[in-house]
Amino acid sequence: MTLQVALRRTTMSTEIFSHGWPDQAADTVCGWGSSEQHTRLIRKKFVDILNTYQVKTLNDAGCGDLAWMSMIDLEGIDYVGYDIYERVNWADLQERGYQLEVLVIISTELHPADLLICRDVFIHLPNDMVLPTLERFRRSASLLLTISYTSDWSMSERGFSNFERMNEPSLHHKKLDLSLPPFNLGQPLVQIPENSPNKYLGLWDMKHPPAGM
C-alpha cells in the first residue's frame, strides 16, 4: 500500500469519529468511558503515575473534549492534546490554557513527551493501523498509558484473539491484548482496572521493551 493510498484510507475511514459518541454520557461526547463517574479511579491513579514518574511533558492522543483530563491538576506539566477532529468546547479549553491540536495520530509524528496517554483509541482501530501507531508512539514518548484487555480464557467468560479484529475503523470497540503478539508490549508496569470486564489502563516502558519482544 502506497503512502497516498494509506492516507486516503485513513481520512475516509476515520470520518465516523467526527461526532464522537454523544448519546452514551451526559457530560461528554466521547462516550461513557470518559464520563466523570467512570473515570473516578482512573483520575486518582493517573495523578499517582504523574507524580511517581515525575512527568513534565504529556501527550494526550485522542483527547476528545477533555471531559476527565480537564479535572486533573496539570500545573507544572507541558500538556498537548491531539484529536482527529476539533471538539465544540476546544475554544473555551484553549482560553483556559490547554494546548490542543487537530492531528491524525495514526499517521503523524507527535511532539516528544515523557508520557503519552492514548485511552479508548486502539480498540476502534484495526491491527494494521495500531501497529505503526505504536512504533510512532515509541519514537515520541518514554512511557505509554493505554487501554488493553486480559485475553486469558481463565479470567474471561469469552476469550478473544488479537488476530480476529476489525478490518476498518469502527465506532464499535474490539478487544485487544497489547501484551501479546502482534503488539508484543509485554506486561505493563502499572495496571489500572476499568469499569468493564478484563479491561485496564496499562503503563508501558516504550524505550526499554521486555527482553525477547
Tab-separated table of N, CA and C in Angstrom, residues 67-197:
chain	number	residue	atom	x	y	z
A	67	ALA	N	-13.055	15.709	28.829
A	67	ALA	CA	-14.071	15.619	29.876
A	67	ALA	C	-13.464	15.262	31.228
A	68	TRP	N	-12.567	14.277	31.253
A	68	TRP	CA	-11.969	13.879	32.537
A	68	TRP	C	-10.580	14.467	32.720
A	69	MET	N	-9.842	14.656	31.637
A	69	MET	CA	-8.499	15.214	31.747
A	69	MET	C	-8.529	16.631	32.315
A	70	SER	N	-9.581	17.387	32.006
A	70	SER	CA	-9.674	18.757	32.499
A	70	SER	C	-9.929	18.807	34.010
A	71	MET	N	-10.211	17.658	34.624
A	71	MET	CA	-10.377	17.590	36.078
A	71	MET	C	-9.048	17.342	36.794
A	72	ILE	N	-7.985	17.079	36.037
A	72	ILE	CA	-6.671	16.785	36.602
A	72	ILE	C	-5.865	18.076	36.768
A	73	ASP	N	-5.184	18.197	37.883
A	73	ASP	CA	-4.288	19.338	38.100
A	73	ASP	C	-2.994	19.082	37.328
A	74	LEU	N	-2.813	19.811	36.237
A	74	LEU	CA	-1.638	19.640	35.381
A	74	LEU	C	-0.634	20.780	35.545
A	75	GLU	N	-0.691	21.454	36.675
A	75	GLU	CA	0.254	22.547	36.917
A	75	GLU	C	1.687	22.019	36.899
A	76	GLY	N	2.543	22.693	36.126
A	76	GLY	CA	3.930	22.282	36.006
A	76	GLY	C	4.176	21.233	34.937
A	77	ILE	N	3.110	20.823	34.224
A	77	ILE	CA	3.230	19.815	33.164
A	77	ILE	C	2.894	20.454	31.823
A	78	ASP	N	3.768	20.246	30.850
A	78	ASP	CA	3.549	20.741	29.489
A	78	ASP	C	2.637	19.740	28.776
A	79	TYR	N	1.355	20.083	28.678
A	79	TYR	CA	0.336	19.185	28.119
A	79	TYR	C	-0.007	19.583	26.691
A	80	VAL	N	-0.111	18.570	25.797
A	80	VAL	CA	-0.619	18.784	24.444
A	80	VAL	C	-1.655	17.700	24.158
A	81	GLY	N	-2.873	18.134	23.801
A	81	GLY	CA	-3.932	17.202	23.438
A	81	GLY	C	-4.112	17.152	21.930
A	82	TYR	N	-4.290	15.947	21.408
A	82	TYR	CA	-4.456	15.755	19.966
A	82	TYR	C	-5.763	15.010	19.703
A	83	ASP	N	-6.472	15.449	18.675
A	83	ASP	CA	-7.647	14.689	18.242
A	83	ASP	C	-7.802	14.878	16.742
A	84	ILE	N	-8.424	13.911	16.116
A	84	ILE	CA	-8.601	13.969	14.672
A	84	ILE	C	-9.613	15.042	14.266
A	85	TYR	N	-10.493	15.429	15.226
A	85	TYR	CA	-11.465	16.485	14.978
A	85	TYR	C	-11.476	17.466	16.151
A	86	GLU	N	-11.674	18.738	15.840
A	86	GLU	CA	-11.820	19.733	16.900
A	86	GLU	C	-13.188	19.573	17.545
A	87	ARG	N	-13.225	19.575	18.868
A	87	ARG	CA	-14.486	19.433	19.584
A	87	ARG	C	-15.051	20.806	19.937
A	88	VAL	N	-16.355	20.856	20.207
A	88	VAL	CA	-17.050	22.138	20.323
A	88	VAL	C	-16.558	22.981	21.496
A	89	ASN	N	-15.973	22.348	22.501
A	89	ASN	CA	-15.527	23.111	23.676
A	89	ASN	C	-14.044	23.485	23.625
A	90	TRP	N	-13.376	23.230	22.503
A	90	TRP	CA	-11.940	23.497	22.442
A	90	TRP	C	-11.604	24.973	22.634
A	91	ALA	N	-12.399	25.856	22.077
A	91	ALA	CA	-12.097	27.288	22.208
A	91	ALA	C	-12.062	27.685	23.682
A	92	ASP	N	-13.018	27.206	24.440
A	92	ASP	CA	-13.043	27.506	25.875
A	92	ASP	C	-11.838	26.893	26.583
A	93	LEU	N	-11.492	25.664	26.217
A	93	LEU	CA	-10.344	24.996	26.832
A	93	LEU	C	-9.039	25.724	26.504
A	94	GLN	N	-8.920	26.184	25.277
A	94	GLN	CA	-7.710	26.904	24.883
A	94	GLN	C	-7.597	28.234	25.617
A	95	GLU	N	-8.722	28.877	25.887
A	95	GLU	CA	-8.705	30.109	26.688
A	95	GLU	C	-8.223	29.827	28.106
A	96	ARG	N	-8.467	28.606	28.568
A	96	ARG	CA	-8.020	28.202	29.905
A	96	ARG	C	-6.558	27.765	29.905
A	97	GLY	N	-5.926	27.734	28.727
A	97	GLY	CA	-4.502	27.444	28.651
A	97	GLY	C	-4.128	26.085	28.109
A	98	TYR	N	-5.106	25.280	27.714
A	98	TYR	CA	-4.794	23.962	27.167
A	98	TYR	C	-4.294	24.090	25.727
A	99	GLN	N	-3.226	23.370	25.425
A	99	GLN	CA	-2.694	23.332	24.066
A	99	GLN	C	-3.320	22.149	23.346
A	100	LEU	N	-4.064	22.411	22.274
A	100	LEU	CA	-4.807	21.377	21.563
A	100	LEU	C	-4.523	21.471	20.072
A	101	GLU	N	-4.373	20.316	19.435
A	101	GLU	CA	-4.054	20.280	18.010
A	101	GLU	C	-4.927	19.259	17.301
A	102	VAL	N	-5.444	19.641	16.124
A	102	VAL	CA	-6.114	18.689	15.249
A	102	VAL	C	-5.033	17.910	14.513
A	103	LEU	N	-5.020	16.609	14.691
A	103	LEU	CA	-3.921	15.808	14.146
A	103	LEU	C	-4.351	14.351	14.044
A	104	VAL	N	-3.954	13.698	12.967
A	104	VAL	CA	-4.242	12.277	12.779
A	104	VAL	C	-3.109	11.488	13.424
A	105	ILE	N	-3.349	10.962	14.607
A	105	ILE	CA	-2.269	10.339	15.376
A	105	ILE	C	-1.746	9.066	14.737
A	106	ILE	N	-2.542	8.449	13.848
A	106	ILE	CA	-2.084	7.195	13.246
A	106	ILE	C	-1.198	7.419	12.019
A	107	SER	N	-0.964	8.689	11.678
A	107	SER	CA	-0.116	8.931	10.507
A	107	SER	C	0.812	10.136	10.681
A	108	THR	N	0.882	10.692	11.895
A	108	THR	CA	1.671	11.907	12.121
A	108	THR	C	2.514	11.772	13.378
A	109	GLU	N	3.742	12.271	13.324
A	109	GLU	CA	4.616	12.243	14.496
A	109	GLU	C	4.126	13.258	15.531
A	110	LEU	N	4.223	12.888	16.797
A	110	LEU	CA	3.829	13.771	17.887
A	110	LEU	C	5.051	14.439	18.499
A	111	HIS	N	4.809	15.488	19.273
A	111	HIS	CA	5.895	16.140	19.997
A	111	HIS	C	6.518	15.144	20.994
A	112	PRO	N	7.803	15.278	21.280
A	112	PRO	CA	8.424	14.430	22.315
A	112	PRO	C	7.753	14.662	23.665
A	113	ALA	N	7.641	13.601	24.471
A	113	ALA	CA	6.999	13.720	25.775
A	113	ALA	C	7.520	12.641	26.718
A	114	ASP	N	7.413	12.906	28.001
A	114	ASP	CA	7.744	11.885	28.997
A	114	ASP	C	6.711	10.767	28.980
A	115	LEU	N	5.433	11.166	28.873
A	115	LEU	CA	4.325	10.213	28.921
A	115	LEU	C	3.337	10.515	27.808
A	116	LEU	N	2.886	9.466	27.145
A	116	LEU	CA	1.851	9.576	26.127
A	116	LEU	C	0.663	8.748	26.593
A	117	ILE	N	-0.485	9.392	26.745
A	117	ILE	CA	-1.698	8.657	27.086
A	117	ILE	C	-2.595	8.567	25.861
A	118	CYS	N	-3.098	7.372	25.629
A	118	CYS	CA	-3.980	7.119	24.480
A	118	CYS	C	-5.017	6.105	24.955
A	119	ARG	N	-6.141	6.604	25.441
A	119	ARG	CA	-7.090	5.687	26.080
A	119	ARG	C	-7.892	4.890	25.052
A	120	ASP	N	-9.165	5.159	24.903
A	120	ASP	CA	-10.020	4.308	24.071
A	120	ASP	C	-9.893	4.646	22.587
A	121	VAL	N	-8.724	4.391	22.027
A	121	VAL	CA	-8.476	4.648	20.610
A	121	VAL	C	-8.192	3.342	19.867
A	122	PHE	N	-7.200	2.592	20.326
A	122	PHE	CA	-6.812	1.367	19.631
A	122	PHE	C	-7.945	0.358	19.536
A	123	ILE	N	-8.866	0.358	20.495
A	123	ILE	CA	-9.971	-0.597	20.468
A	123	ILE	C	-10.935	-0.327	19.312
A	124	HIS	N	-10.776	0.832	18.637
A	124	HIS	CA	-11.631	1.162	17.498
A	124	HIS	C	-10.877	1.078	16.164
A	125	LEU	N	-9.626	0.601	16.211
A	125	LEU	CA	-8.798	0.560	15.005
A	125	LEU	C	-8.340	-0.851	14.680
A	126	PRO	N	-8.148	-1.168	13.387
A	126	PRO	CA	-7.618	-2.481	13.007
A	126	PRO	C	-6.127	-2.574	13.315
A	127	ASN	N	-5.633	-3.796	13.362
A	127	ASN	CA	-4.231	-4.024	13.710
A	127	ASN	C	-3.261	-3.278	12.803
A	128	ASP	N	-3.568	-3.193	11.502
A	128	ASP	CA	-2.615	-2.564	10.585
A	128	ASP	C	-2.556	-1.052	10.757
A	129	MET	N	-3.417	-0.490	11.599
A	129	MET	CA	-3.297	0.911	11.997
A	129	MET	C	-2.680	1.022	13.393
A	130	VAL	N	-2.969	0.053	14.236
A	130	VAL	CA	-2.438	0.080	15.603
A	130	VAL	C	-0.923	-0.104	15.606
A	131	LEU	N	-0.432	-1.069	14.847
A	131	LEU	CA	0.994	-1.418	14.901
A	131	LEU	C	1.914	-0.250	14.515
A	132	PRO	N	1.708	0.413	13.369
A	132	PRO	CA	2.591	1.544	13.057
A	132	PRO	C	2.417	2.715	14.010
A	133	THR	N	1.219	2.858	14.585
A	133	THR	CA	0.998	3.931	15.555
A	133	THR	C	1.792	3.667	16.824
A	134	LEU	N	1.862	2.426	17.254
A	134	LEU	CA	2.676	2.076	18.412
A	134	LEU	C	4.144	2.417	18.177
A	135	GLU	N	4.636	2.148	16.989
A	135	GLU	CA	6.031	2.479	16.677
A	135	GLU	C	6.242	3.987	16.664
A	136	ARG	N	5.265	4.705	16.168
A	136	ARG	CA	5.351	6.177	16.165
A	136	ARG	C	5.326	6.700	17.603
A	137	PHE	N	4.501	6.112	18.436
A	137	PHE	CA	4.448	6.497	19.838
A	137	PHE	C	5.777	6.200	20.529
A	138	ARG	N	6.402	5.105	20.152
A	138	ARG	CA	7.685	4.726	20.756
A	138	ARG	C	8.742	5.794	20.479
A	139	ARG	N	8.661	6.409	19.318
A	139	ARG	CA	9.618	7.470	18.979
A	139	ARG	C	9.296	8.776	19.703
A	140	SER	N	8.059	8.906	20.154
A	140	SER	CA	7.617	10.154	20.771
A	140	SER	C	7.808	10.184	22.277
A	141	ALA	N	7.539	9.053	22.956
A	141	ALA	CA	7.466	9.095	24.418
A	141	ALA	C	8.177	7.922	25.072
A	142	SER	N	8.633	8.154	26.286
A	142	SER	CA	9.276	7.093	27.067
A	142	SER	C	8.246	6.131	27.646
A	143	LEU	N	7.092	6.672	28.042
A	143	LEU	CA	6.059	5.870	28.680
A	143	LEU	C	4.748	6.001	27.906
A	144	LEU	N	4.043	4.877	27.793
A	144	LEU	CA	2.749	4.857	27.119
A	144	LEU	C	1.693	4.332	28.084
A	145	LEU	N	0.612	5.097	28.235
A	145	LEU	CA	-0.525	4.690	29.059
A	145	LEU	C	-1.710	4.500	28.127
A	146	THR	N	-2.175	3.262	27.998
A	146	THR	CA	-3.225	2.980	27.025
A	146	THR	C	-4.065	1.793	27.468
A	147	ILE	N	-5.172	1.599	26.771
A	147	ILE	CA	-6.131	0.551	27.119
A	147	ILE	C	-5.704	-0.796	26.555
A	148	SER	N	-5.888	-1.819	27.369
A	148	SER	CA	-5.683	-3.192	26.929
A	148	SER	C	-6.676	-4.082	27.670
A	149	TYR	N	-6.786	-5.311	27.221
A	149	TYR	CA	-7.635	-6.307	27.863
A	149	TYR	C	-6.813	-7.537	28.215
A	150	THR	N	-7.283	-8.286	29.182
A	150	THR	CA	-6.690	-9.573	29.502
A	150	THR	C	-7.379	-10.633	28.662
A	151	SER	N	-6.624	-11.310	27.804
A	151	SER	CA	-7.211	-12.290	26.893
A	151	SER	C	-7.194	-13.705	27.451
A	152	ASP	N	-6.689	-13.887	28.668
A	152	ASP	CA	-6.607	-15.196	29.304
A	152	ASP	C	-8.024	-15.767	29.475
A	153	TRP	N	-8.256	-16.943	28.887
A	153	TRP	CA	-9.576	-17.563	28.967
A	153	TRP	C	-9.990	-17.834	30.404
A	154	SER	N	-9.033	-18.119	31.261
A	154	SER	CA	-9.357	-18.435	32.649
A	154	SER	C	-9.883	-17.231	33.405
A	155	MET	N	-9.677	-16.023	32.861
A	155	MET	CA	-10.106	-14.792	33.525
A	155	MET	C	-11.272	-14.135	32.799
A	156	SER	N	-11.805	-14.811	31.807
A	156	SER	CA	-12.852	-14.197	30.998
A	156	SER	C	-13.900	-15.225	30.605
A	157	GLU	N	-15.139	-14.786	30.577
A	157	GLU	CA	-16.204	-15.669	30.119
A	157	GLU	C	-16.092	-15.916	28.624
A	158	ARG	N	-15.533	-14.973	27.921
A	158	ARG	CA	-15.363	-15.113	26.473
A	158	ARG	C	-13.965	-14.665	26.104
A	159	GLY	N	-13.139	-15.599	25.737
A	159	GLY	CA	-11.797	-15.239	25.290
A	159	GLY	C	-11.846	-14.554	23.933
A	160	PHE	N	-10.724	-14.022	23.505
A	160	PHE	CA	-10.674	-13.360	22.201
A	160	PHE	C	-9.265	-13.486	21.640
A	161	SER	N	-9.115	-13.175	20.384
A	161	SER	CA	-7.825	-13.251	19.721
A	161	SER	C	-7.455	-11.892	19.151
A	162	ASN	N	-6.165	-11.530	19.290
A	162	ASN	CA	-5.678	-10.297	18.664
A	162	ASN	C	-5.761	-10.354	17.147
A	163	PHE	N	-5.845	-11.560	16.605
A	163	PHE	CA	-5.807	-11.724	15.148
A	163	PHE	C	-7.205	-11.837	14.540
A	164	GLU	N	-8.223	-11.665	15.361
A	164	GLU	CA	-9.599	-11.700	14.858
A	164	GLU	C	-10.283	-10.397	15.256
A	165	ARG	N	-9.873	-9.315	14.615
A	165	ARG	CA	-10.387	-7.998	14.929
A	165	ARG	C	-10.976	-7.350	13.675
A	166	MET	N	-11.372	-6.095	13.753
A	166	MET	CA	-11.971	-5.424	12.608
A	166	MET	C	-10.928	-5.137	11.521
A	167	ASN	N	-11.409	-4.950	10.306
A	167	ASN	CA	-10.524	-4.632	9.180
A	167	ASN	C	-10.479	-3.140	8.878
A	168	GLU	N	-11.427	-2.399	9.426
A	168	GLU	CA	-11.505	-0.952	9.238
A	168	GLU	C	-11.873	-0.303	10.567
A	169	PRO	N	-11.584	0.980	10.748
A	169	PRO	CA	-12.005	1.673	11.971
A	169	PRO	C	-13.500	1.513	12.213
A	170	SER	N	-13.880	1.420	13.478
A	170	SER	CA	-15.280	1.170	13.811
A	170	SER	C	-15.683	1.933	15.068
A	171	LEU	N	-16.927	2.409	15.097
A	171	LEU	CA	-17.458	3.028	16.300
A	171	LEU	C	-17.648	1.996	17.409
A	172	HIS	N	-17.791	0.743	17.019
A	172	HIS	CA	-17.895	-0.342	17.985
A	172	HIS	C	-16.489	-0.823	18.333
A	173	HIS	N	-16.262	-1.095	19.607
A	173	HIS	CA	-14.915	-1.478	20.019
A	173	HIS	C	-14.658	-2.970	19.789
A	174	LYS	N	-13.390	-3.301	19.635
A	174	LYS	CA	-12.948	-4.688	19.516
A	174	LYS	C	-11.748	-4.853	20.437
A	175	LYS	N	-11.824	-5.822	21.340
A	175	LYS	CA	-10.783	-6.001	22.348
A	175	LYS	C	-9.428	-6.336	21.723
A	176	LEU	N	-8.370	-5.997	22.454
A	176	LEU	CA	-7.018	-6.386	22.078
A	176	LEU	C	-6.186	-6.520	23.349
A	177	ASP	N	-5.216	-7.413	23.295
A	177	ASP	CA	-4.300	-7.635	24.420
A	177	ASP	C	-2.919	-7.193	23.955
A	178	LEU	N	-2.506	-6.009	24.386
A	178	LEU	CA	-1.259	-5.428	23.903
A	178	LEU	C	-0.020	-6.143	24.420
A	179	SER	N	-0.175	-6.991	25.405
A	179	SER	CA	0.977	-7.713	25.933
A	179	SER	C	1.417	-8.844	25.009
A	180	LEU	N	0.534	-9.262	24.104
A	180	LEU	CA	0.766	-10.436	23.265
A	180	LEU	C	0.970	-10.052	21.794
A	181	PRO	N	1.468	-11.007	20.950
A	181	PRO	CA	1.589	-10.757	19.516
A	181	PRO	C	0.218	-10.392	18.935
A	182	PRO	N	0.229	-9.538	17.896
A	182	PRO	CA	1.403	-8.983	17.208
A	182	PRO	C	1.944	-7.696	17.841
A	183	PHE	N	1.391	-7.272	18.974
A	183	PHE	CA	1.774	-5.993	19.575
A	183	PHE	C	3.021	-6.114	20.458
A	184	ASN	N	3.079	-7.191	21.240
A	184	ASN	CA	4.311	-7.555	21.969
A	184	ASN	C	4.834	-6.489	22.923
A	185	LEU	N	3.941	-5.846	23.663
A	185	LEU	CA	4.409	-4.869	24.639
A	185	LEU	C	4.828	-5.519	25.958
A	186	GLY	N	4.494	-6.775	26.148
A	186	GLY	CA	4.829	-7.442	27.398
A	186	GLY	C	3.931	-6.963	28.532
A	187	GLN	N	4.272	-7.338	29.746
A	187	GLN	CA	3.446	-6.966	30.894
A	187	GLN	C	3.675	-5.489	31.260
A	188	PRO	N	2.615	-4.779	31.593
A	188	PRO	CA	2.741	-3.351	31.912
A	188	PRO	C	3.385	-3.110	33.271
A	189	LEU	N	3.914	-1.926	33.445
A	189	LEU	CA	4.476	-1.512	34.730
A	189	LEU	C	3.375	-1.293	35.762
A	190	VAL	N	2.242	-0.774	35.274
A	190	VAL	CA	1.105	-0.458	36.138
A	190	VAL	C	-0.163	-0.870	35.412
A	191	GLN	N	-1.140	-1.372	36.165
A	191	GLN	CA	-2.453	-1.689	35.617
A	191	GLN	C	-3.527	-0.994	36.441
A	192	ILE	N	-4.347	-0.186	35.786
A	192	ILE	CA	-5.464	0.486	36.445
A	192	ILE	C	-6.749	-0.168	35.937
A	193	PRO	N	-7.489	-0.849	36.785
A	193	PRO	CA	-8.716	-1.510	36.315
A	193	PRO	C	-9.767	-0.520	35.859
A	194	GLU	N	-10.418	-0.842	34.739
A	194	GLU	CA	-11.524	-0.033	34.242
A	194	GLU	C	-12.840	-0.712	34.625
A	195	ASN	N	-13.915	0.026	34.544
A	195	ASN	CA	-15.224	-0.500	34.919
A	195	ASN	C	-15.832	-1.303	33.777
A	196	SER	N	-15.097	-2.338	33.368
A	196	SER	CA	-15.522	-3.219	32.292
A	196	SER	C	-14.725	-4.508	32.425
A	197	PRO	N	-15.332	-5.673	32.196
A	197	PRO	CA	-14.640	-6.946	32.424
A	197	PRO	C	-13.300	-7.058	31.692
